[in-house]
mmCIF file of C-alpha atoms and ligand atoms in Angstrom:
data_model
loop_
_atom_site.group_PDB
_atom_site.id
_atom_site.type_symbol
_atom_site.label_atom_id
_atom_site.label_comp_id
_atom_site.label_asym_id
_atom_site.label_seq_id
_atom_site.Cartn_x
_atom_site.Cartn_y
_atom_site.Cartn_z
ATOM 1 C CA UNK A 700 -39.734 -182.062 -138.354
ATOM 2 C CA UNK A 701 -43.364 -181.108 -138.084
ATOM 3 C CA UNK A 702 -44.365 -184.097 -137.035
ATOM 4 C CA UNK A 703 -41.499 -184.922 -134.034
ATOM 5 C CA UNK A 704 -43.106 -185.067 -130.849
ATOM 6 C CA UNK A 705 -41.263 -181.896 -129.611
ATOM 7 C CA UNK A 706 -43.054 -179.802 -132.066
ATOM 8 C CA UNK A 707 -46.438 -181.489 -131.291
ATOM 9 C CA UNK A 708 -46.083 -180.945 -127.301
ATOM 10 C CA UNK A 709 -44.717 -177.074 -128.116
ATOM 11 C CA UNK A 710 -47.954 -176.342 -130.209
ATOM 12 C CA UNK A 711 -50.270 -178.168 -127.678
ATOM 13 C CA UNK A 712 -48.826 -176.556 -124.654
ATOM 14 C CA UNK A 713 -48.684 -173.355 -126.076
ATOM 15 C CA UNK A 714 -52.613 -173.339 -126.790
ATOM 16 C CA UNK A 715 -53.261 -174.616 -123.285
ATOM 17 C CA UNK A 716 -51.430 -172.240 -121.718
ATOM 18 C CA UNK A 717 -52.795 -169.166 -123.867
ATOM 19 C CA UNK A 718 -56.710 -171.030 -123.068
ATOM 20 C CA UNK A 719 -55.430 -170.793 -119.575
ATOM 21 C CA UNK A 720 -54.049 -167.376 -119.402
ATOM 22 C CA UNK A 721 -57.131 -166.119 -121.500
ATOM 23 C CA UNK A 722 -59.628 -168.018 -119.036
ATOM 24 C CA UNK A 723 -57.656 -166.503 -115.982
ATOM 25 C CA UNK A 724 -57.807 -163.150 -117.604
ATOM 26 C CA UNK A 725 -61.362 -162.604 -117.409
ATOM 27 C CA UNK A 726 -61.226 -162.732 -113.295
ATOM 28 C CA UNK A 727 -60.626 -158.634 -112.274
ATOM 29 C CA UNK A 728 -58.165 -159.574 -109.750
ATOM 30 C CA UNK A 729 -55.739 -161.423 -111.982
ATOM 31 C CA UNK A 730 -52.836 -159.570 -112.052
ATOM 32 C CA UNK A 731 -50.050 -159.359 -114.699
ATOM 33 C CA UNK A 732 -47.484 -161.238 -112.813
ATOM 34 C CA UNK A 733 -50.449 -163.868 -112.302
ATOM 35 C CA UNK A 734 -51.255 -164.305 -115.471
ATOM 36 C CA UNK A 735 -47.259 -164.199 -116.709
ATOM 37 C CA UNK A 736 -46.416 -166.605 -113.921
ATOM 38 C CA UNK A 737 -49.678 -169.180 -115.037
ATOM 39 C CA UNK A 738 -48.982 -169.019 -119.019
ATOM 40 C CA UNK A 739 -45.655 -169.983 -117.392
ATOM 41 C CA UNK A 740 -46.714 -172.939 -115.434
ATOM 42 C CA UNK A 741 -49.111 -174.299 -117.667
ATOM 43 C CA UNK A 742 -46.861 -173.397 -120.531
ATOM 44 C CA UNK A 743 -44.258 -175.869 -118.979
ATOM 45 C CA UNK A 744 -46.422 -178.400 -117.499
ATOM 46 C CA UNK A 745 -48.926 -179.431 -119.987
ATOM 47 C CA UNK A 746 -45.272 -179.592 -122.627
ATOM 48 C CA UNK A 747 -43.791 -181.820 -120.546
ATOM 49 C CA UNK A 748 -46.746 -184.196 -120.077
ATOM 50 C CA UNK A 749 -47.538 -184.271 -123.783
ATOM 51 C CA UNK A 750 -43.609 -184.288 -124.682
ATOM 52 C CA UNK A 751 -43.294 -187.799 -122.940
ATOM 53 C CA UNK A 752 -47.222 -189.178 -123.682
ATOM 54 C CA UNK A 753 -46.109 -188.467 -127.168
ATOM 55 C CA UNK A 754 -42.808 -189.684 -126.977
ATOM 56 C CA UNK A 755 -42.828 -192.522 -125.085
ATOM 57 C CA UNK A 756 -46.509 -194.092 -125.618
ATOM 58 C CA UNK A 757 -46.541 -193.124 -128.963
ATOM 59 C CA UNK A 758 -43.851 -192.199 -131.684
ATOM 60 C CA UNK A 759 -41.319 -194.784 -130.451
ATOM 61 C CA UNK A 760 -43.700 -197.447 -130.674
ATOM 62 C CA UNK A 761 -45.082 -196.636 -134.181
ATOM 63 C CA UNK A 762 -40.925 -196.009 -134.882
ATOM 64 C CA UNK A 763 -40.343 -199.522 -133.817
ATOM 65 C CA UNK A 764 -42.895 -200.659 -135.757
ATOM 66 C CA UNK A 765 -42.217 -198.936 -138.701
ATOM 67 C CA UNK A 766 -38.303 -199.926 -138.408
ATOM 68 C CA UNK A 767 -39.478 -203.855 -137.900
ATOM 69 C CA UNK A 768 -41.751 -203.667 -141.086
ATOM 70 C CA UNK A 769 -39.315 -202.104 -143.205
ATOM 71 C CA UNK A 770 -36.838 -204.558 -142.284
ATOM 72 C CA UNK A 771 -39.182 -207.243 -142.829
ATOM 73 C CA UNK A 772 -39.982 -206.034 -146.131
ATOM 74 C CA UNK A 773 -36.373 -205.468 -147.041
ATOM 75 C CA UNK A 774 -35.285 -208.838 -146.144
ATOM 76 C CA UNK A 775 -38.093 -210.752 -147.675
ATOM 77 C CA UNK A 776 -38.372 -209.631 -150.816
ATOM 78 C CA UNK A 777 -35.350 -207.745 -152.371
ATOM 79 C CA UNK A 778 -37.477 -206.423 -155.740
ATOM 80 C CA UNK A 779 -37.925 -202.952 -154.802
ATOM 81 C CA UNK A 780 -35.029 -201.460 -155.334
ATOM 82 C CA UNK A 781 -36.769 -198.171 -155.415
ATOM 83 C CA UNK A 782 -36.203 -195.842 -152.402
ATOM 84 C CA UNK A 783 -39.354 -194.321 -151.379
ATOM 85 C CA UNK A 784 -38.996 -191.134 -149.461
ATOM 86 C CA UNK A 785 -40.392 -191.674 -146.303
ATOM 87 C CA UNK A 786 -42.985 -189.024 -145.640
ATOM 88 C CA UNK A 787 -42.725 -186.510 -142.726
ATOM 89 C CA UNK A 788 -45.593 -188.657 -140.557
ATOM 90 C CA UNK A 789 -44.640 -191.751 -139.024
ATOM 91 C CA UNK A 790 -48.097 -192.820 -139.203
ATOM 92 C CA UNK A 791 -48.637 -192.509 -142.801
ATOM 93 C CA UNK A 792 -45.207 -194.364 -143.191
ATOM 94 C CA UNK A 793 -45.931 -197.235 -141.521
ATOM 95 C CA UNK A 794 -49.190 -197.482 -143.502
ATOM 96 C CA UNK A 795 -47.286 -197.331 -146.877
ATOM 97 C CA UNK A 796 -45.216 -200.048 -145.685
ATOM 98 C CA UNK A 797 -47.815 -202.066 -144.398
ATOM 99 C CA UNK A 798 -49.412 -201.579 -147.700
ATOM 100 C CA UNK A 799 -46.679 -202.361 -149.799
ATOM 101 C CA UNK A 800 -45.805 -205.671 -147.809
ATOM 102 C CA UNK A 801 -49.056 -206.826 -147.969
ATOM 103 C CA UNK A 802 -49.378 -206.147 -152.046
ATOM 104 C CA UNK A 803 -45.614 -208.301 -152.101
ATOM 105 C CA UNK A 804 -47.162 -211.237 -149.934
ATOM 106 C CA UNK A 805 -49.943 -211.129 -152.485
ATOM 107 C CA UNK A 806 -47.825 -211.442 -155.127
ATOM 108 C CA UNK A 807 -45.908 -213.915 -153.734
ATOM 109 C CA UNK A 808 -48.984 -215.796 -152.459
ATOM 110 C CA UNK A 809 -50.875 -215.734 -156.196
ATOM 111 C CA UNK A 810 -47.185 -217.471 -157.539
ATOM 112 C CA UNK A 811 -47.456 -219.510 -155.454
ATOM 113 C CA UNK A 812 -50.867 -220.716 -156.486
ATOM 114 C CA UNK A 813 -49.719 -220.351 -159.959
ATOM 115 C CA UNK A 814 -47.024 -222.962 -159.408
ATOM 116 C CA UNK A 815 -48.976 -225.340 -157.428
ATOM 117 C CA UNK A 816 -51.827 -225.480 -160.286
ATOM 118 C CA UNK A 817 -49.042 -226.344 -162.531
ATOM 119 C CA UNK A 818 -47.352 -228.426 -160.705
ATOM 120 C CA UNK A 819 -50.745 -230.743 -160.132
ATOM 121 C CA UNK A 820 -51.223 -230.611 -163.729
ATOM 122 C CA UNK A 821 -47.198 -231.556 -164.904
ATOM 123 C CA UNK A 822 -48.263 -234.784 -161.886
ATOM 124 C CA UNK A 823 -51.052 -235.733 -163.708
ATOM 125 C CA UNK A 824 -49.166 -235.533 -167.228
ATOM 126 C CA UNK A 825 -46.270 -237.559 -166.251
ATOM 127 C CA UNK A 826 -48.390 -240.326 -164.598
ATOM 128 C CA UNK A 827 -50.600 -240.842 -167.556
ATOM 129 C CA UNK A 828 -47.339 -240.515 -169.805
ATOM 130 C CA UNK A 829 -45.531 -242.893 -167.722
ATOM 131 C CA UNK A 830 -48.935 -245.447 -168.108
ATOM 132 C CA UNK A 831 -49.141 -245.492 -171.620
ATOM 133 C CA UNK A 832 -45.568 -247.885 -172.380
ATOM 134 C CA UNK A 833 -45.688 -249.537 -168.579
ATOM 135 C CA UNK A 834 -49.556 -250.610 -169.721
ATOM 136 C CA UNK A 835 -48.074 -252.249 -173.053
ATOM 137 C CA UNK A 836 -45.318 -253.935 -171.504
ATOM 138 C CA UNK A 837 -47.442 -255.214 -168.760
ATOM 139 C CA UNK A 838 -49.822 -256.595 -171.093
ATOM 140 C CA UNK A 839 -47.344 -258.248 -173.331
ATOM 141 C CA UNK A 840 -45.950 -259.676 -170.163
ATOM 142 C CA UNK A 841 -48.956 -261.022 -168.687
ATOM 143 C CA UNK A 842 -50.156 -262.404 -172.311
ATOM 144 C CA UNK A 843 -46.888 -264.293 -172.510
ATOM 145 C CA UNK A 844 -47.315 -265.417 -169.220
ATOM 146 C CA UNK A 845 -50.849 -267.087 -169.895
ATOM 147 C CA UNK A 846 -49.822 -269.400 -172.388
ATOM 148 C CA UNK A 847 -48.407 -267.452 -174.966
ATOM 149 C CA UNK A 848 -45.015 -268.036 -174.586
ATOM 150 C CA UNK A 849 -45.249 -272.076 -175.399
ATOM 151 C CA UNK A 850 -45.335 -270.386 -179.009
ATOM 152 C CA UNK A 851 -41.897 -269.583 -180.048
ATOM 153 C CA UNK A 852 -43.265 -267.191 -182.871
ATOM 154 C CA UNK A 853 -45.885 -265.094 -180.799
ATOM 155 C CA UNK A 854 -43.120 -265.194 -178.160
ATOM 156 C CA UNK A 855 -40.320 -263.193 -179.965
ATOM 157 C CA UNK A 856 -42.878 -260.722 -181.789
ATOM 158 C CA UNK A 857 -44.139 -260.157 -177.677
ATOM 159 C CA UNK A 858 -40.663 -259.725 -176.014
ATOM 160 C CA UNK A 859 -39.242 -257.466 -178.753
ATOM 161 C CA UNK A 860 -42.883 -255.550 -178.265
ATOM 162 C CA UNK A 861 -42.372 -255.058 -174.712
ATOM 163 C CA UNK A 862 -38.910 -254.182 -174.634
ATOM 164 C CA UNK A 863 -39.495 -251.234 -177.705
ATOM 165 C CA UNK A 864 -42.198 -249.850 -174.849
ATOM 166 C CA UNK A 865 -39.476 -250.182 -172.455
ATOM 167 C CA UNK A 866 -37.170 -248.362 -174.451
ATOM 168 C CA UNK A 867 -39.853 -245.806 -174.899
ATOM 169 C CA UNK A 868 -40.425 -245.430 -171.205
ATOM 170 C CA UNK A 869 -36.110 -245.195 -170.970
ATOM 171 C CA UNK A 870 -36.370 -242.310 -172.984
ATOM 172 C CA UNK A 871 -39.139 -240.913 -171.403
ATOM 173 C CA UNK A 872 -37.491 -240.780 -168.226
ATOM 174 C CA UNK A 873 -34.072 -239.469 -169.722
ATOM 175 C CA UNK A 874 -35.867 -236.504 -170.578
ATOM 176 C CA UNK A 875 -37.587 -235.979 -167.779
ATOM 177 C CA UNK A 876 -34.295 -236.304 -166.064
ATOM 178 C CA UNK A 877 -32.756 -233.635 -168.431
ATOM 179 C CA UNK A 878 -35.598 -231.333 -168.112
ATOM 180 C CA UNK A 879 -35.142 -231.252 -164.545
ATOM 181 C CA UNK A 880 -31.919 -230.779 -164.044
ATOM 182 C CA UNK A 881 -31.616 -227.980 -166.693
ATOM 183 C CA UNK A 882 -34.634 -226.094 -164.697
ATOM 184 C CA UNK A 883 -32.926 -226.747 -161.438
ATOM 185 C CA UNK A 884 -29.436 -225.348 -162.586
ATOM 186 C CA UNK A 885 -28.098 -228.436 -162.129
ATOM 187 C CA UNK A 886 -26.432 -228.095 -165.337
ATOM 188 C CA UNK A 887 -24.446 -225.346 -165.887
ATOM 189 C CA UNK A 888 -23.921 -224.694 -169.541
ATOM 190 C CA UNK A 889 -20.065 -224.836 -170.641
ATOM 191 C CA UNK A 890 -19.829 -221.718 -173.277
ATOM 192 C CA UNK A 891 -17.126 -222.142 -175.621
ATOM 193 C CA UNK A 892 -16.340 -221.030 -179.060
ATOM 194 C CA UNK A 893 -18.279 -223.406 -181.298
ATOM 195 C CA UNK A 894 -17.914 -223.893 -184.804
ATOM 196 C CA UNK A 895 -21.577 -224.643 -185.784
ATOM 197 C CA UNK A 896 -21.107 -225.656 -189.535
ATOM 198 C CA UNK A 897 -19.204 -228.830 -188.471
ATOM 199 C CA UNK A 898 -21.446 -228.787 -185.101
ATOM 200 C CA UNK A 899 -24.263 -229.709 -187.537
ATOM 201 C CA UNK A 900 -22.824 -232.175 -189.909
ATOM 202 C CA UNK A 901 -22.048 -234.030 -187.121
ATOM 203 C CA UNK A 902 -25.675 -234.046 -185.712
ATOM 204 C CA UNK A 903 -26.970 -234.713 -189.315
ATOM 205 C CA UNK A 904 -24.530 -238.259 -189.507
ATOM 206 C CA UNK A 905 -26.482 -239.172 -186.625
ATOM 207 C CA UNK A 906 -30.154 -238.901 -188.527
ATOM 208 C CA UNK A 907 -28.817 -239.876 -192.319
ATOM 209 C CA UNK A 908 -30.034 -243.542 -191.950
ATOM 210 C CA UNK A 909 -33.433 -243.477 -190.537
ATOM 211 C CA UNK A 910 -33.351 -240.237 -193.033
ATOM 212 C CA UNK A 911 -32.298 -242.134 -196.020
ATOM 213 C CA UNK A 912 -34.949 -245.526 -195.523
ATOM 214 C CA UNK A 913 -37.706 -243.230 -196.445
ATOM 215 C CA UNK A 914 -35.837 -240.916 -199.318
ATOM 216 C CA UNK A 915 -35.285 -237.988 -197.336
ATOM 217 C CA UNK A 916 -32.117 -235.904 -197.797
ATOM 218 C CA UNK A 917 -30.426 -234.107 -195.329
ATOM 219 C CA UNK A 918 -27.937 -231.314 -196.212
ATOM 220 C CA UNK A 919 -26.583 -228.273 -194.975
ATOM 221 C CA UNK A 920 -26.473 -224.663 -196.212
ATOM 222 C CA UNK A 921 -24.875 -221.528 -195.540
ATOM 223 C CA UNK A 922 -21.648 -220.034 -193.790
ATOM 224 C CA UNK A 923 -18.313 -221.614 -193.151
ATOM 225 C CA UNK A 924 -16.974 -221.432 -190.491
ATOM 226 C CA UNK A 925 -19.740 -220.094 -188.723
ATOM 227 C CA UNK A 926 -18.421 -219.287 -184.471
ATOM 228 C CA UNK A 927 -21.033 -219.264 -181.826
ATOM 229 C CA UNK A 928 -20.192 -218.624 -178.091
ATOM 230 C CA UNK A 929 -22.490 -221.551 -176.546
ATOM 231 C CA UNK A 930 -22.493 -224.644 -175.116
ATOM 232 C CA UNK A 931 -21.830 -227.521 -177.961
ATOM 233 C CA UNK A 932 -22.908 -230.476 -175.989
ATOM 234 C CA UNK A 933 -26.250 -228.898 -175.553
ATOM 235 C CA UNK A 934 -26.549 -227.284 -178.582
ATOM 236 C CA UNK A 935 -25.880 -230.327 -180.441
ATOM 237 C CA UNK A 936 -29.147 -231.441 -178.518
ATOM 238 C CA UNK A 937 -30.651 -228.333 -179.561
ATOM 239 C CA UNK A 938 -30.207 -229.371 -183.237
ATOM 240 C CA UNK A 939 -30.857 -233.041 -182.274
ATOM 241 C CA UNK A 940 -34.323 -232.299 -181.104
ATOM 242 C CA UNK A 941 -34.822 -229.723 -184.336
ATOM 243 C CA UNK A 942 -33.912 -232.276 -187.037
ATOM 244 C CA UNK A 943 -35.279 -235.528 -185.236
ATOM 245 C CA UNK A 944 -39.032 -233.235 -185.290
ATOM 246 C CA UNK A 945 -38.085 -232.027 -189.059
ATOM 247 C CA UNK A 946 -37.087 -235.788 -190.082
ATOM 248 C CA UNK A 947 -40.121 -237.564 -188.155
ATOM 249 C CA UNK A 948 -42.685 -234.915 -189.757
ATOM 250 C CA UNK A 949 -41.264 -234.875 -193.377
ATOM 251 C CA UNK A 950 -43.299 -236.546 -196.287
ATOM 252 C CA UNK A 951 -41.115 -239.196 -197.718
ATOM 253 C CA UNK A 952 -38.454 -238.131 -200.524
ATOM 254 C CA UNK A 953 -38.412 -234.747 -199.086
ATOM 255 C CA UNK A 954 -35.537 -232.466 -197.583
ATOM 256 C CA UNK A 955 -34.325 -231.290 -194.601
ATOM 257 C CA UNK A 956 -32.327 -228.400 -194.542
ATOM 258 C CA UNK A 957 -30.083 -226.764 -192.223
ATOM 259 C CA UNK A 958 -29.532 -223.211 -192.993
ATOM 260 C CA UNK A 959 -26.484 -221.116 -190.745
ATOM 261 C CA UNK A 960 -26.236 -217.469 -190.959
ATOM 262 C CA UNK A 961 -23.283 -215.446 -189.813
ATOM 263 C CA UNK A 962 -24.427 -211.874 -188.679
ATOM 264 C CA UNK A 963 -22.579 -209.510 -187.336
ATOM 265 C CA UNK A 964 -23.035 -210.500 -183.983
ATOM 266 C CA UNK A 965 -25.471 -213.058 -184.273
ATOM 267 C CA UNK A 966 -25.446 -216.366 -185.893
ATOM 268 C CA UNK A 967 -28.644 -217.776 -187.184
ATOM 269 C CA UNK A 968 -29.307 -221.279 -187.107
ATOM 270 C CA UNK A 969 -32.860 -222.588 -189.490
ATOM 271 C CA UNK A 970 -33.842 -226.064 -189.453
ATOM 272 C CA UNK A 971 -36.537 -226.424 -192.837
ATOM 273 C CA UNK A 972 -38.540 -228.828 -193.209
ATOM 274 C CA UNK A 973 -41.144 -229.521 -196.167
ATOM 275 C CA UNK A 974 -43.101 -231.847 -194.110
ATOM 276 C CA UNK A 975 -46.793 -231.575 -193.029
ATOM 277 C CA UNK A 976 -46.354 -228.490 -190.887
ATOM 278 C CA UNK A 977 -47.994 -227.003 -187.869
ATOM 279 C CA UNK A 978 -51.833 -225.256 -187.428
ATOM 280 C CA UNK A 979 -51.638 -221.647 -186.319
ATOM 281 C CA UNK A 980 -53.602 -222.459 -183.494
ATOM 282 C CA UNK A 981 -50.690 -225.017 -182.032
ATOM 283 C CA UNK A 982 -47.972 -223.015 -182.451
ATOM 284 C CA UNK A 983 -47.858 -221.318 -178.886
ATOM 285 C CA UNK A 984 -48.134 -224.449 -177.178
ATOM 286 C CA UNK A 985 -45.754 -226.910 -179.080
ATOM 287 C CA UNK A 986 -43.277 -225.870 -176.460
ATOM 288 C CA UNK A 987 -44.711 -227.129 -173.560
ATOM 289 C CA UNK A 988 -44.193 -230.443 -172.015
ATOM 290 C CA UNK A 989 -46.322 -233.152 -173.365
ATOM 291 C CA UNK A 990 -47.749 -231.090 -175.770
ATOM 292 C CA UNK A 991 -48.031 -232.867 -179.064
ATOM 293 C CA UNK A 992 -50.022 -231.962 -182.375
ATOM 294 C CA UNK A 993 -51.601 -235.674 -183.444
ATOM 295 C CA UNK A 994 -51.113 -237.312 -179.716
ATOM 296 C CA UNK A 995 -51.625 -240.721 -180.936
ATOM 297 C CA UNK A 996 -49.485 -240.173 -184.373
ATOM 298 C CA UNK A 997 -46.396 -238.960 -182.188
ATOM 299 C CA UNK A 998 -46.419 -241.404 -180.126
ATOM 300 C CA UNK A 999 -46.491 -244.325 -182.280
ATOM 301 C CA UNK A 1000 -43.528 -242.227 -183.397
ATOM 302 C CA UNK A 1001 -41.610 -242.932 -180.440
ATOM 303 C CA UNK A 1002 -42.607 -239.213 -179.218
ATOM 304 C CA UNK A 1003 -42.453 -237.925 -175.936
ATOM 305 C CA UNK A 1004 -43.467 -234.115 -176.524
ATOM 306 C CA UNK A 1005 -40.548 -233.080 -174.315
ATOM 307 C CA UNK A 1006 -38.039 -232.249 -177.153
ATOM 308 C CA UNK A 1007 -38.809 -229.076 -177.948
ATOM 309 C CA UNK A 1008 -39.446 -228.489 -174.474
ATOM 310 C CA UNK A 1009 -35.941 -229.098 -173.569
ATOM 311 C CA UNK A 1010 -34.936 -227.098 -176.682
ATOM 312 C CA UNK A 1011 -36.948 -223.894 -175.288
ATOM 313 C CA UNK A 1012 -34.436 -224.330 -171.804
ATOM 314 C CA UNK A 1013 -31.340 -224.999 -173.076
ATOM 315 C CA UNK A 1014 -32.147 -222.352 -175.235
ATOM 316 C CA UNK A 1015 -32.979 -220.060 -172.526
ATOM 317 C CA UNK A 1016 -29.830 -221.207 -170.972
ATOM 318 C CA UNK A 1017 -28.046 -219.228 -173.682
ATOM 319 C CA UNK A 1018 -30.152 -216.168 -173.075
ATOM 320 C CA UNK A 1019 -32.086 -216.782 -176.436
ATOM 321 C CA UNK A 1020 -35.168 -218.378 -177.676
ATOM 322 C CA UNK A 1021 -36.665 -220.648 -180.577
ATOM 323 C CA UNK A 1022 -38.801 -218.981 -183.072
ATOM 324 C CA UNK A 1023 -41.105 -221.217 -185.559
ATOM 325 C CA UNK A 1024 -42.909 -220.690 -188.365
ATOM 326 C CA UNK A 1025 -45.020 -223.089 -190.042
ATOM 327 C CA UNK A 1026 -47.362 -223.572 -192.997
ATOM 328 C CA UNK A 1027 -49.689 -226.739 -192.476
ATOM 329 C CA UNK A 1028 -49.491 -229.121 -195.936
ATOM 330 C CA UNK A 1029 -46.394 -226.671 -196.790
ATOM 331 C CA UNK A 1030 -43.751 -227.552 -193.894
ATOM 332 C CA UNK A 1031 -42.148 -225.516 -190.908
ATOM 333 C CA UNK A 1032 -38.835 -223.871 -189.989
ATOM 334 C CA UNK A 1033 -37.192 -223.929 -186.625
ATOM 335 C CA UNK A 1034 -34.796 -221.096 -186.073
ATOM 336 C CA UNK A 1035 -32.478 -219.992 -183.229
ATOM 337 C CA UNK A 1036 -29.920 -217.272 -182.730
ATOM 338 C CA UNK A 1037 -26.384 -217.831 -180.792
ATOM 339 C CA UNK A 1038 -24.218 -214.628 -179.952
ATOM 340 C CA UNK A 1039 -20.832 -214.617 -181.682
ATOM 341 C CA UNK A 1040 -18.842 -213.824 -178.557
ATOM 342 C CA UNK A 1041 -18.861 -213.988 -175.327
ATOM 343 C CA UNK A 1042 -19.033 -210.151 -174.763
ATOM 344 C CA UNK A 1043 -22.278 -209.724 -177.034
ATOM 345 C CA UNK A 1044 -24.090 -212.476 -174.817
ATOM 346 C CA UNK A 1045 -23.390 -210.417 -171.970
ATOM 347 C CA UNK A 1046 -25.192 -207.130 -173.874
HETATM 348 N N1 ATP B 1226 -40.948 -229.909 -187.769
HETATM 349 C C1 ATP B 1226 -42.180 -230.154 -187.305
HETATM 350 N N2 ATP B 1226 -43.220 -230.304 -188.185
HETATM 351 C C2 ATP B 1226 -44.475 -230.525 -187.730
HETATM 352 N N3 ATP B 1226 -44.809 -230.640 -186.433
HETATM 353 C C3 ATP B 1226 -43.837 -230.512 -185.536
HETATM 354 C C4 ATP B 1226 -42.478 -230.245 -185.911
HETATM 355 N N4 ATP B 1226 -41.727 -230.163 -184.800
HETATM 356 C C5 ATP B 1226 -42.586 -230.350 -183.764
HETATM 357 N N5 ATP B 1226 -43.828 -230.556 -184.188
HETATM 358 C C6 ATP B 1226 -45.030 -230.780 -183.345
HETATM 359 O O1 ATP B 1226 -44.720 -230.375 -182.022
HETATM 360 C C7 ATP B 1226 -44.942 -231.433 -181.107
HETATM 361 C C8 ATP B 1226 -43.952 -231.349 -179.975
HETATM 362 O O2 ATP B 1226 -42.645 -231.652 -180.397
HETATM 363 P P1 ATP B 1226 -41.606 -232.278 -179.387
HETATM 364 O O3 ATP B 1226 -40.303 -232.408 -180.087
HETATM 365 O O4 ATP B 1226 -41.655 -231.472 -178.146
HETATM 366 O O5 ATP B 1226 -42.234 -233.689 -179.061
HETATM 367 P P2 ATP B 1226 -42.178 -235.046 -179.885
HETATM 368 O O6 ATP B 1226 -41.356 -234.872 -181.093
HETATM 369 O O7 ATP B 1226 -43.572 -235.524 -180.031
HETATM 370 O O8 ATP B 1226 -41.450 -235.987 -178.876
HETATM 371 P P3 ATP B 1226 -39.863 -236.061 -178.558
HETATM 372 O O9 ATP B 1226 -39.183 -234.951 -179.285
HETATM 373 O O10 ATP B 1226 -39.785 -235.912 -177.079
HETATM 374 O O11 ATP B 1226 -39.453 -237.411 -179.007
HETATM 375 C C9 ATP B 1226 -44.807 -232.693 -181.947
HETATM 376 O O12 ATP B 1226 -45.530 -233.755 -181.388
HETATM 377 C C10 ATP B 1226 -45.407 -232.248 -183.254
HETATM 378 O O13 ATP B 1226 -46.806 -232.339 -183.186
HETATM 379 MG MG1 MG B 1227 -39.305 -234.088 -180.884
#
C-alpha cells in the first residue's frame, strides 16, 4: 500500500527529521544524544501531524467519494460487467470513475436524443397518416351535408366512400395498436410446436378470393409436416402480412408461392412473388413504419406501410429476422427462419 496514508506520513517524517538532524548537526555543540533525541522528536511529531492531515482531511474524503461514485455508477447503469482493478492511488481511481460515469451519462444522454428525434418524427407520421382517410370522410360528409344527399344516387356512392376511409383509418389504428403493444412487451409470444405446412394453407384460404378475381394462384410448396417452435397466432400474421404484400404487388395471372424448408434445426419459410418487385435502393427501409415504395399506389391499395413493420417485431419476438430479396420488373421473395425446438431457440 504505497499510497496509504501511513506510508506517506513515514516517508515525510522521516525526511524531516533527517533535514532536522542534518541542520542541527552543523552547530559544534550538538551532541549525539541531541541529535538522537531531535531525529526522535521530529521523527514522531511531524508523522503524527501528517498521519492524521492525510488521513482525516484527505484519503477518507477522496475514499468516500470514490465509494459514492462507484456506487452510483454501479447502480445506474449495470453494462459494465467488467471489473476494473482499482489502481494503487485513490486519486487516480476516482478519476477513472469519474471518467467512466461521465462517458455512460453520455451515452445515455445521446439515446436519449436519438429517441426523442424519432419519436418527433413517428408524431409527425402518424398525424399526417391519420389525416389522409379522416380528410376523405370529412369531405364526403360535409358534401352530403350541402345538398348532396337530396340525391339518392350521389348519396350511396358518398356514404359507402366515407365509410371504406373509415375502414381504412380502423385498420390503421389496429396496427398501430399492435405495433405498440408488441414493442412494449405487452404481448408475450405463446411458443408452441407449430405445424407450418397447414399453418399456411390456412393463411392462404384467407387471400384465395381477392387472389382469384385477378387470376392469381396461390399454392404451397415444400415439406410436410414441417414443426416450428413459435408463436402460431403471430406467425400466422407474419405470413398474413407476407402474402397480402406478395398478392397486392403481383401482376395479374401470376403466382404466389409459399415455399417451407425443413433444416436441421431451422425451418425456412419463402413467400415468392413474380410481381413488380422492389428497387435496391428501398430495400433497407421497407421495414420501417410508414415506409412505402409508390406512397400514393399503396394507399389507394388500402396500405398502411406498417405490415412489414409489424412482421420485423414479431419476428424479432422469435429471436429471428426477415430477409428480402427483390428484382424490380422480375418479383421479390420474403423469407424467414423459425427454430425447430425450443432448445435451439435458446442457442
Ligand atoms: N412483395 C412485394 N413486392 C413489391 N413491393 C413490396 C412487397 N412487399 C412490400 N413491398 C413494398 O414495401 C412497402 C411496405 O410494405 P408494408 O407491408 O409495410 O406496407 P403496405 O403493404 O403498404 O401496408 P399494410 O401492409 O400496412 O397494409 C409497400 O408499400 C411496398 O412498396
Ligand atoms: Mg403490407
Amino acid at each position: 500500500m504505497l499510497y496509504s496514508s501511513r506510508v506517506l506520513a513515514l516517508l515525510l517524517a522521516l525526511c524531516i527529521a533527517l533535514i532536522t538532524t542534518l541542520g542541527l548537526a552543523l552547530f559544534r555543540a550538538a551532541t549525539t544524544a541531541m541529535l538522537s533525541a531531535s531525529f526522535v522528536i521530529s521523527f514522531s511529531v511531524s508523522y503524527l501531524l501528517v498521519f492524521f492531515l492525510l488521513e482525516f482531511l484527505v484519503f477518507r474524503e477522496i475514499n468516500r467519494i470514490h465509494t459514492l461514485v462507484t456506487k452510483l455508477r454501479k447502480k445506474e447503469l449495470s453494462d459494465l460487467g467488467k471489473q476494473r482493478s482499482t489502481p494503487l492511488n485513490p486519486l487516480r481511481a476516482i478519476n477513472e470513475e469519474i471518467y467512466s460515469f461521465a462517458e455512460l451519462k453520455q451515452k445515455e444522454i445521446d439515446e436519449l436524443k436519438k429517441l426523442e428525434a424519432f419519436r418527433r418524427e413517428f408524431i409527425a407520421d402518424i398525424s399526417h397518416e391519420l389525416k389522409t382517410p379522416i380528410f376523405a370522410a370529412q369531405g364526403f360528409v360535409h358534401t352530403l351535408l350541402d345538398g348532396a344527399i337530396d340525391d339518392k344516387a350521389v348519396r350511396n356512392k358518398f356514404l359507402k366512400k366515407a365509410a371504406r376511409s373509415l375502414d381504412g383509418l380502423d385498420a390503421l389504428v389496429e396496427d398501430l395498436l399492435t405495433l405498440s403493444q408488441i414493442e412494449t412487451g405487452q404481448v408475450k409470444m405463446r411458443f408452441e410446436s407449430v405445424e407450418l405446412y397447414k399453418l399456411t394453407e390456412e393463411v392462404l384460404e384467407q387471400f384465395e378470393t381477392k387472389a382469384s378475381k385477378r387470376g392469381i394462384k396461390l399454392r404451397i410448396k415444400g415439406d410436410r409436416p414441417a414443426t416450428a417452435y413459435a408463436d402460431p397466432l403471430r406467425i400466422s400474421q407474419v405470413l398474413s402480412n407476407l402474402v397480402s404484400n406478395a398478392v397486392n404487388h403481383s401482376h395479374d395471372d401470376s403466382e404466389v408461392v409459399v415455399h417451407i424448408d425443413q433444416g436441421k434445426r431451422y425451418v425456412t419459410v419463402s413467400v415468392i412473388d413474380k410481381g413488380e418487385g422492389i428497387p435496391p435502393e428501398h430495400i433497407n427501409r421497407i421495414f420501417e413504419r410508414f415506409y412505402r415504395v409508390d406512397k400514393s399506389r399503396s394507399r389507394a391499395k388500402g396500405g398502411t406501410g406498417l405490415g412489414l413493420a409489424i412482421v420485423k417485431h414479431i419476428l424479432e419476438g422469435h429471436h429471428t429476422r426477415p430477409e428480402v430479396e427483390s428484382t424490380p420488373g422480375k418479383g421479390s421473395v420474403f423469407s424467414f427462419k423459425l427454430p425447430r425446438s425450443k432448445e435451439v431457440m435458446e442457442h
